[in-house]
mmCIF file of C-alpha atoms in Angstrom:
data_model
loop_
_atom_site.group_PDB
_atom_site.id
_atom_site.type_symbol
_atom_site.label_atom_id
_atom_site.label_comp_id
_atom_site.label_asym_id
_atom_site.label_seq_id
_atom_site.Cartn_x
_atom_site.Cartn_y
_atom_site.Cartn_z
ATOM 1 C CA UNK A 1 114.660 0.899 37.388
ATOM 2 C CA UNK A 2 115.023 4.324 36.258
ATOM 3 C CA UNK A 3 112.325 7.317 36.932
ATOM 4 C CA UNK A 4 111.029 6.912 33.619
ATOM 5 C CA UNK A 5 110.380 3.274 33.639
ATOM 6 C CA UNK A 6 108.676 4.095 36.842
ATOM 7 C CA UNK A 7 106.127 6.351 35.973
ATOM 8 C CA UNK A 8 105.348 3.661 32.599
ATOM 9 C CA UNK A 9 104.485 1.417 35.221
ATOM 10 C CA UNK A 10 102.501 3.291 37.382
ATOM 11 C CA UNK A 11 100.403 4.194 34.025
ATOM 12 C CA UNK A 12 99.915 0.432 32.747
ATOM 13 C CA UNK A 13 98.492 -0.636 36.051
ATOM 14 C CA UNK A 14 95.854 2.521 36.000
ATOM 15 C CA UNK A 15 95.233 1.928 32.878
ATOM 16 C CA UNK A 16 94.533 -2.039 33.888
ATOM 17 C CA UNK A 17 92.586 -1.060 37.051
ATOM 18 C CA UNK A 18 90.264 1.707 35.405
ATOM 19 C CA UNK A 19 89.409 -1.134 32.194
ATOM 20 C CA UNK A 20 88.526 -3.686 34.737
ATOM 21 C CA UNK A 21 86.288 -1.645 36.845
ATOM 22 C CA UNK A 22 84.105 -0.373 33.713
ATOM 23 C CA UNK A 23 83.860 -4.128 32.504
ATOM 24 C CA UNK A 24 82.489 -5.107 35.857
ATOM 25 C CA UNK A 25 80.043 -2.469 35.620
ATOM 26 C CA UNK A 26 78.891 -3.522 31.950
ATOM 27 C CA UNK A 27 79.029 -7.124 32.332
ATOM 28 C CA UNK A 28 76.855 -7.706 35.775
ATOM 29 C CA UNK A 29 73.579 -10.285 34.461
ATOM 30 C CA UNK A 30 70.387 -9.069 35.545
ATOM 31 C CA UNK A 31 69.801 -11.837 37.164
ATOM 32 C CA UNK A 32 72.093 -11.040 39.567
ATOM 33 C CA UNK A 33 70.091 -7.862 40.990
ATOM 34 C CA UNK A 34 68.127 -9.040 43.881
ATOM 35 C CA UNK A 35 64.036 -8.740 43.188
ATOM 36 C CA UNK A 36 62.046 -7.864 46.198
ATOM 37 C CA UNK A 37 59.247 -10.715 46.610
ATOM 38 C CA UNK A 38 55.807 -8.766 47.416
ATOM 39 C CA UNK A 39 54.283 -9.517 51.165
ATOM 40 C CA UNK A 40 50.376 -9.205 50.636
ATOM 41 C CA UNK A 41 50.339 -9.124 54.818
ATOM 42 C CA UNK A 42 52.102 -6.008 55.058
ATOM 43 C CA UNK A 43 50.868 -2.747 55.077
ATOM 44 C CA UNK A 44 51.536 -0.500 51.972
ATOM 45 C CA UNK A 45 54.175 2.139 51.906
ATOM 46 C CA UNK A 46 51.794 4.510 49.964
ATOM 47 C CA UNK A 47 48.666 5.459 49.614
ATOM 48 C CA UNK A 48 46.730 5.943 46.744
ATOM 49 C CA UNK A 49 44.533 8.282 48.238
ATOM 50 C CA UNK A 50 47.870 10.210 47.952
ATOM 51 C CA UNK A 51 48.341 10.190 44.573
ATOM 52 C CA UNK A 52 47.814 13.968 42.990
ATOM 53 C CA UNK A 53 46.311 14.001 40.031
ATOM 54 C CA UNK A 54 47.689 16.936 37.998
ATOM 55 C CA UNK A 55 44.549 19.092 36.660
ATOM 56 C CA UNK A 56 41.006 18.752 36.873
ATOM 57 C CA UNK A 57 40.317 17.257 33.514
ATOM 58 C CA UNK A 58 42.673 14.050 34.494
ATOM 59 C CA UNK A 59 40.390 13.705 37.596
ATOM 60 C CA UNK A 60 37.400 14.066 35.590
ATOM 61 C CA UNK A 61 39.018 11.299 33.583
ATOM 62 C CA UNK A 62 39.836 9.559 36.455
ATOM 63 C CA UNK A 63 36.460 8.847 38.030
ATOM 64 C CA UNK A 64 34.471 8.889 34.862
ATOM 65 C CA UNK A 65 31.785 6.353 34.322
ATOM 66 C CA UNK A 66 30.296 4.531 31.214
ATOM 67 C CA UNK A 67 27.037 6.163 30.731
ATOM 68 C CA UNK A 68 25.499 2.851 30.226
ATOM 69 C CA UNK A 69 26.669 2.097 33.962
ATOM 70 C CA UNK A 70 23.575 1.359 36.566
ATOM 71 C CA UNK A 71 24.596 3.614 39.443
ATOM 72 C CA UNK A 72 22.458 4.237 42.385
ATOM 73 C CA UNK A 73 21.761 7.928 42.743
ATOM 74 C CA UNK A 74 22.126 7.978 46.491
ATOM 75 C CA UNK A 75 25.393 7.855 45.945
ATOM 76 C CA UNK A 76 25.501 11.073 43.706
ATOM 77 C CA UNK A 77 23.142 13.158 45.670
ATOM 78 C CA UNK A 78 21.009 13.409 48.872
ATOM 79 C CA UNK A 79 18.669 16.200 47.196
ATOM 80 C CA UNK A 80 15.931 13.578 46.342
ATOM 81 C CA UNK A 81 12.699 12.260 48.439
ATOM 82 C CA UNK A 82 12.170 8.815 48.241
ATOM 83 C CA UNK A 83 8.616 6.750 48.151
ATOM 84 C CA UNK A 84 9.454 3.970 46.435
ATOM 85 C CA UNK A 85 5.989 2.497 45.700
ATOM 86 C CA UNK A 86 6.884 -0.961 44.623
ATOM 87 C CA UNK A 87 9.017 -1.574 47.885
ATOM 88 C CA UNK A 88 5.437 -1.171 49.593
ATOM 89 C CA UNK A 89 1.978 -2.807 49.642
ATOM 90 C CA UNK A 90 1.001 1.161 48.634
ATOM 91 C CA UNK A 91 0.601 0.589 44.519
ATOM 92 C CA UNK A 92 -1.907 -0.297 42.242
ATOM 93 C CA UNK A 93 -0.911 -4.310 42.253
ATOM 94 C CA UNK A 94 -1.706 -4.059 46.272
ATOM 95 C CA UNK A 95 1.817 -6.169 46.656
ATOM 96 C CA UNK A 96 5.562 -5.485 47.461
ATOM 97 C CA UNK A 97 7.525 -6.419 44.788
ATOM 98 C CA UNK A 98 10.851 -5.431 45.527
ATOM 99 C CA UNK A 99 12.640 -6.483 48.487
ATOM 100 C CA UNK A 100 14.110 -3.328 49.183
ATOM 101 C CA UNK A 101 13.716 0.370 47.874
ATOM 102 C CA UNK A 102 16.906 2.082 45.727
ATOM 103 C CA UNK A 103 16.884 3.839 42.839
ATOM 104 C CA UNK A 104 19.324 2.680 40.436
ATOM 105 C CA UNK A 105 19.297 4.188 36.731
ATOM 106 C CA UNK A 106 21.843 4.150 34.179
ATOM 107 C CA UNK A 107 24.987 6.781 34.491
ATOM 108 C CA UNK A 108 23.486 8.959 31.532
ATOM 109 C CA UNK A 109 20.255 9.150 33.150
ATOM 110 C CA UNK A 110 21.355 10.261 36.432
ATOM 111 C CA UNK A 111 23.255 12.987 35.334
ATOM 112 C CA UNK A 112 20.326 14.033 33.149
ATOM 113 C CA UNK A 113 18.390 13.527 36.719
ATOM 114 C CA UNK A 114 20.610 15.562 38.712
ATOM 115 C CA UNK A 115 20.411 18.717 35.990
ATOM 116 C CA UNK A 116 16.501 18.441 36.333
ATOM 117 C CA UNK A 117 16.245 18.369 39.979
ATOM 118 C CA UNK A 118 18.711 21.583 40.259
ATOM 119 C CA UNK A 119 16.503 23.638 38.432
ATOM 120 C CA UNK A 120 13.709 22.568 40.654
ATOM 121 C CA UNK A 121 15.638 23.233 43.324
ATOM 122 C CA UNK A 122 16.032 27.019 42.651
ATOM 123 C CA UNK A 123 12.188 27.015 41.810
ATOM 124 C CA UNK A 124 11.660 25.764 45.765
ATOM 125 C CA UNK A 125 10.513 22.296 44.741
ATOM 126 C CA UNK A 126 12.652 18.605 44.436
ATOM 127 C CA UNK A 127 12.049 15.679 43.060
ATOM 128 C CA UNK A 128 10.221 12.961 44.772
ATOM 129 C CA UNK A 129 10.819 9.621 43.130
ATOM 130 C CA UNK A 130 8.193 6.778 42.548
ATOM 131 C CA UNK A 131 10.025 3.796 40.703
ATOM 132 C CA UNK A 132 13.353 4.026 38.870
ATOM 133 C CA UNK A 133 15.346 1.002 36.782
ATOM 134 C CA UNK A 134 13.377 -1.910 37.331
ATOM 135 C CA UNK A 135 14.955 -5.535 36.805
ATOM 136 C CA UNK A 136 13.537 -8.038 34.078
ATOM 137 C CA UNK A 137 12.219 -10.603 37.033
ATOM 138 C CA UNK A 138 10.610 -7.721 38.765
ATOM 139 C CA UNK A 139 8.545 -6.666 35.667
ATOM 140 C CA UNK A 140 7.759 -10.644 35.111
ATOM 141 C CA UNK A 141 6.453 -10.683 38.598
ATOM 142 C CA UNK A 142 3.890 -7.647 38.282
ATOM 143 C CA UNK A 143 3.066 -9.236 34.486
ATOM 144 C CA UNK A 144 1.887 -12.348 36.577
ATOM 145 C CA UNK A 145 -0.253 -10.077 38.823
ATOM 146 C CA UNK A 146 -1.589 -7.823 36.224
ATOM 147 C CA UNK A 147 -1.366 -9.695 32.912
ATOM 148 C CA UNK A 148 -2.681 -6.076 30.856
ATOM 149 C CA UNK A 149 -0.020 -4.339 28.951
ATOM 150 C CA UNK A 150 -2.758 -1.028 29.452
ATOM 151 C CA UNK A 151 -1.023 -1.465 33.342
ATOM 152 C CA UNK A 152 1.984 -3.629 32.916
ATOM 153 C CA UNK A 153 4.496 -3.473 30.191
ATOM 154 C CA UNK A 154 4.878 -7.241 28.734
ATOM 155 C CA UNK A 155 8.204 -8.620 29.639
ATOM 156 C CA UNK A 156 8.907 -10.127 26.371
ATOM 157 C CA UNK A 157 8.870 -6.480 24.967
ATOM 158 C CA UNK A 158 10.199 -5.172 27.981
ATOM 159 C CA UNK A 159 9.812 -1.602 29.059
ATOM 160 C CA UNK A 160 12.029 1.858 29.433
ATOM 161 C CA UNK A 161 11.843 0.992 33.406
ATOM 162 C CA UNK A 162 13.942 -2.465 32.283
ATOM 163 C CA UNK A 163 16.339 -0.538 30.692
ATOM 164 C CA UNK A 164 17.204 1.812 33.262
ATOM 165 C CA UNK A 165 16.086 4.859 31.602
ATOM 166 C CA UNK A 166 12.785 6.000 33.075
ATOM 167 C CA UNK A 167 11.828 7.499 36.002
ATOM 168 C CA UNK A 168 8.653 7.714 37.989
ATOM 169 C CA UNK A 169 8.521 11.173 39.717
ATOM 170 C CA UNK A 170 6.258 13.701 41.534
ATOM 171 C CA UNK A 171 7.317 16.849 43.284
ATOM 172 C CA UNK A 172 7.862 18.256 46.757
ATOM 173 C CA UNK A 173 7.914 21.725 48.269
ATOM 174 C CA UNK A 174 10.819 23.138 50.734
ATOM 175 C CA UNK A 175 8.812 21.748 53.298
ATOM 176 C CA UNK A 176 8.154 18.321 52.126
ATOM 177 C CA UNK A 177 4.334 18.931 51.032
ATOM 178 C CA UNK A 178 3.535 16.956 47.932
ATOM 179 C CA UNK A 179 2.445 19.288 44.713
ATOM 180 C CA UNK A 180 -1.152 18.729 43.592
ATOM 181 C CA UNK A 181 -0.561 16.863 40.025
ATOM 182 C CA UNK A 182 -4.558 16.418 40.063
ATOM 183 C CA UNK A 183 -4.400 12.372 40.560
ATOM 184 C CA UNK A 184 -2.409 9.893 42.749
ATOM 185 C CA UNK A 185 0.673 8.028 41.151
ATOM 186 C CA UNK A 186 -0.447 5.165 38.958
ATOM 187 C CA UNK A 187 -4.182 6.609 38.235
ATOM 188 C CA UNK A 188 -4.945 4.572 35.219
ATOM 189 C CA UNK A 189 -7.682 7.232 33.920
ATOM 190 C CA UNK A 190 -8.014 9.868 31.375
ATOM 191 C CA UNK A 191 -7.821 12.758 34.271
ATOM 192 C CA UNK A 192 -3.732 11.336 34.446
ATOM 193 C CA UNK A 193 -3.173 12.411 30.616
ATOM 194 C CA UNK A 194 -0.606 14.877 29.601
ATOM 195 C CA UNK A 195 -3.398 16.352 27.316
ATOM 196 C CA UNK A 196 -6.378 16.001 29.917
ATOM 197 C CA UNK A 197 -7.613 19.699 30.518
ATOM 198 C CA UNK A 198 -10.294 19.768 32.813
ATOM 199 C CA UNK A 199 -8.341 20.157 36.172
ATOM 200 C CA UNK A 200 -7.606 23.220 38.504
ATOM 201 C CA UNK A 201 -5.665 26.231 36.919
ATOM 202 C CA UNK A 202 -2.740 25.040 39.862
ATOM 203 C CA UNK A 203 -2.819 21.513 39.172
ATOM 204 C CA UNK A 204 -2.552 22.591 35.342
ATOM 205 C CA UNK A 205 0.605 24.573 36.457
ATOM 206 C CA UNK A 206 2.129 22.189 38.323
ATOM 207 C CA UNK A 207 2.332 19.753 35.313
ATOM 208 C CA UNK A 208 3.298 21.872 33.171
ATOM 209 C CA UNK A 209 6.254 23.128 35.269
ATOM 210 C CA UNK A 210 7.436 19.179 35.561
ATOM 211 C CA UNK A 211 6.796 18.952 31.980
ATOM 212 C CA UNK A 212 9.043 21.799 31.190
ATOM 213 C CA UNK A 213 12.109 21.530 33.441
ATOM 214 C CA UNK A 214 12.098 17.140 32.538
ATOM 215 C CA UNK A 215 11.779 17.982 28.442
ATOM 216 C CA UNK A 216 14.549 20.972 29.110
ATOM 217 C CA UNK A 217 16.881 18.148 30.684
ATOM 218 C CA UNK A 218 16.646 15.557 28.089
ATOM 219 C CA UNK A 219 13.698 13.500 29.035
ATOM 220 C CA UNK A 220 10.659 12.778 26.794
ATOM 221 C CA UNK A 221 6.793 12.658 28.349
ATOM 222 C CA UNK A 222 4.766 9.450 28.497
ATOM 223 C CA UNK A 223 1.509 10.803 27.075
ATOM 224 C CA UNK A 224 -0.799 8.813 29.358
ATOM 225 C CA UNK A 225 0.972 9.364 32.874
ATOM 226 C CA UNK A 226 1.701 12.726 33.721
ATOM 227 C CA UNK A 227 4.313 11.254 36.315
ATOM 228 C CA UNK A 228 6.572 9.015 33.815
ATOM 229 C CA UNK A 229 9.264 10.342 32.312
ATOM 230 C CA UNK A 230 11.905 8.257 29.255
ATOM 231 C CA UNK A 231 15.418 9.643 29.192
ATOM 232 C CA UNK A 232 15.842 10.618 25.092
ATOM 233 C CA UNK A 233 16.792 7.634 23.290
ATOM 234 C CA UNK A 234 16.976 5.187 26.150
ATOM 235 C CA UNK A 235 14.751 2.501 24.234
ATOM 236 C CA UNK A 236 18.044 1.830 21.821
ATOM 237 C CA UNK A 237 19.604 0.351 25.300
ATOM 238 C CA UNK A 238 19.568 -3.557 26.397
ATOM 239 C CA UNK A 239 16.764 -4.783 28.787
ATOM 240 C CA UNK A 240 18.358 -5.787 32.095
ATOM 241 C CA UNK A 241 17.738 -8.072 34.918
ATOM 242 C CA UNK A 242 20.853 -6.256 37.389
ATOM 243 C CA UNK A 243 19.713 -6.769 40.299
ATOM 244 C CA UNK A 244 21.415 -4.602 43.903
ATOM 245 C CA UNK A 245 21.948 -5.562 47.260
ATOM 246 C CA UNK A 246 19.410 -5.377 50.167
ATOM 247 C CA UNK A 247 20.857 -4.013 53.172
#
């Protein structure tokens, strides 16, 4: 064999070599690759806490919640005094009626909540909170004690409490002193109206300062109860009978 018929066959079996080499690379079944089973007992190799999110609008994104969601807002603040009335013996219907005190509301209304209680805040005062969302059973249960809807909103209508868009409130200096508002929570007289004019000059202003800041924030007065306030447009939403856990 002569140089020339040499090198041809050097060539052909490159040439042979190189085809069979991209076939086997083309021509491999899927099901060949081997699939990694997952092993719910071991730990993961990443965390999701790790995971960076790439601006602040994605994480806004990220942890947003339906405003129609009932949230408790101890979990979005710790700026509030509590005196949950209906957790206690200390309210008009003389019984507990709740088996524990929280004050869950619906997304919307706690952000409308948290606005309010900033500007009090940088007036020297917070919000001290009465009642909050209150579940369907719970309002049957104080309709039983006080069947009068001029006390207790009828269940088969159903109330702004049921619907997790009112809020009982008061307010509360620096130093924890409660601000005069003329008459205790849940005084079912004239002297508790909105319109009611023959208190003290301060008690006059301190209404009218909870008026304000509440109506600036998106929340509408309840004529007759100086301390009840609707988030706007909260009557359009479902009543409710969500009920949390006790500790």
């Amino acid at each position: 064999m002569n140089c020339r018929s040499v090198l041809f066959f050097l060539l052909a079996v490159s040439a042979v070599a190189c085809s069979s080499l991209k076939s086997s690379g083309t021509s491999r079944p899927i099901s060949s690759v081997p699939i990694q089973k997952a092993n719910f007992h071991s730990k993961p190799t990443r965390s999701f806490d790790s995971i960076v999110v790439p601006n602040e609008r994605m994480a806004a994104v990220a942890t947003e919640v339906a405003d129609t969601t009932f949230v408790n807002l101890k979990d979005y603040s710790s700026d509030f005094v509590y005196d949950m009335k209906y957790a206690t013996t200390d309210n008009f219907l003389k019984a507990k009626v709740y088996d524990c005190e929280a004050c869950y509301l619906r997304y919307k209304t706690v952000k409308a909540l948290l606005n309010a209680n900033a500007k009090f805040m940088k007036k020297g005062y917070r919000i001290v909170l009465y009642d909050c969302y209150r579940p369907l059973d719970i309002q049957k249960k104080m309709w039983t004690i006080v069947s009068n809807p001029d006390y207790v909103a009828d269940p088969k209508k159903g109330s702004i409490h049921n619907r997790g868009g009112a809020v009982d409130i008061g307010l509360v200096t620096e130093s924890g002193v409660v601000v005069d508002m003329g008459t205790p929570f849940d005084f079912f007289g004239i002297e508790a109206r909105h319109d009611y004019e023959k208190i003290p000059d301060e008690v006059q202003q301190n209404r009218k300062l909870l008026r304000k800041v509440m109506t600036q924030n998106n929340f509408k007065i309840f004529e007759s109860e100086w301390w009840h306030y609707n988030l706007k447009n909260s009557y359009k939403d479902k009543l409710s009978n969500f009920k949390w856990e006790c500790p």
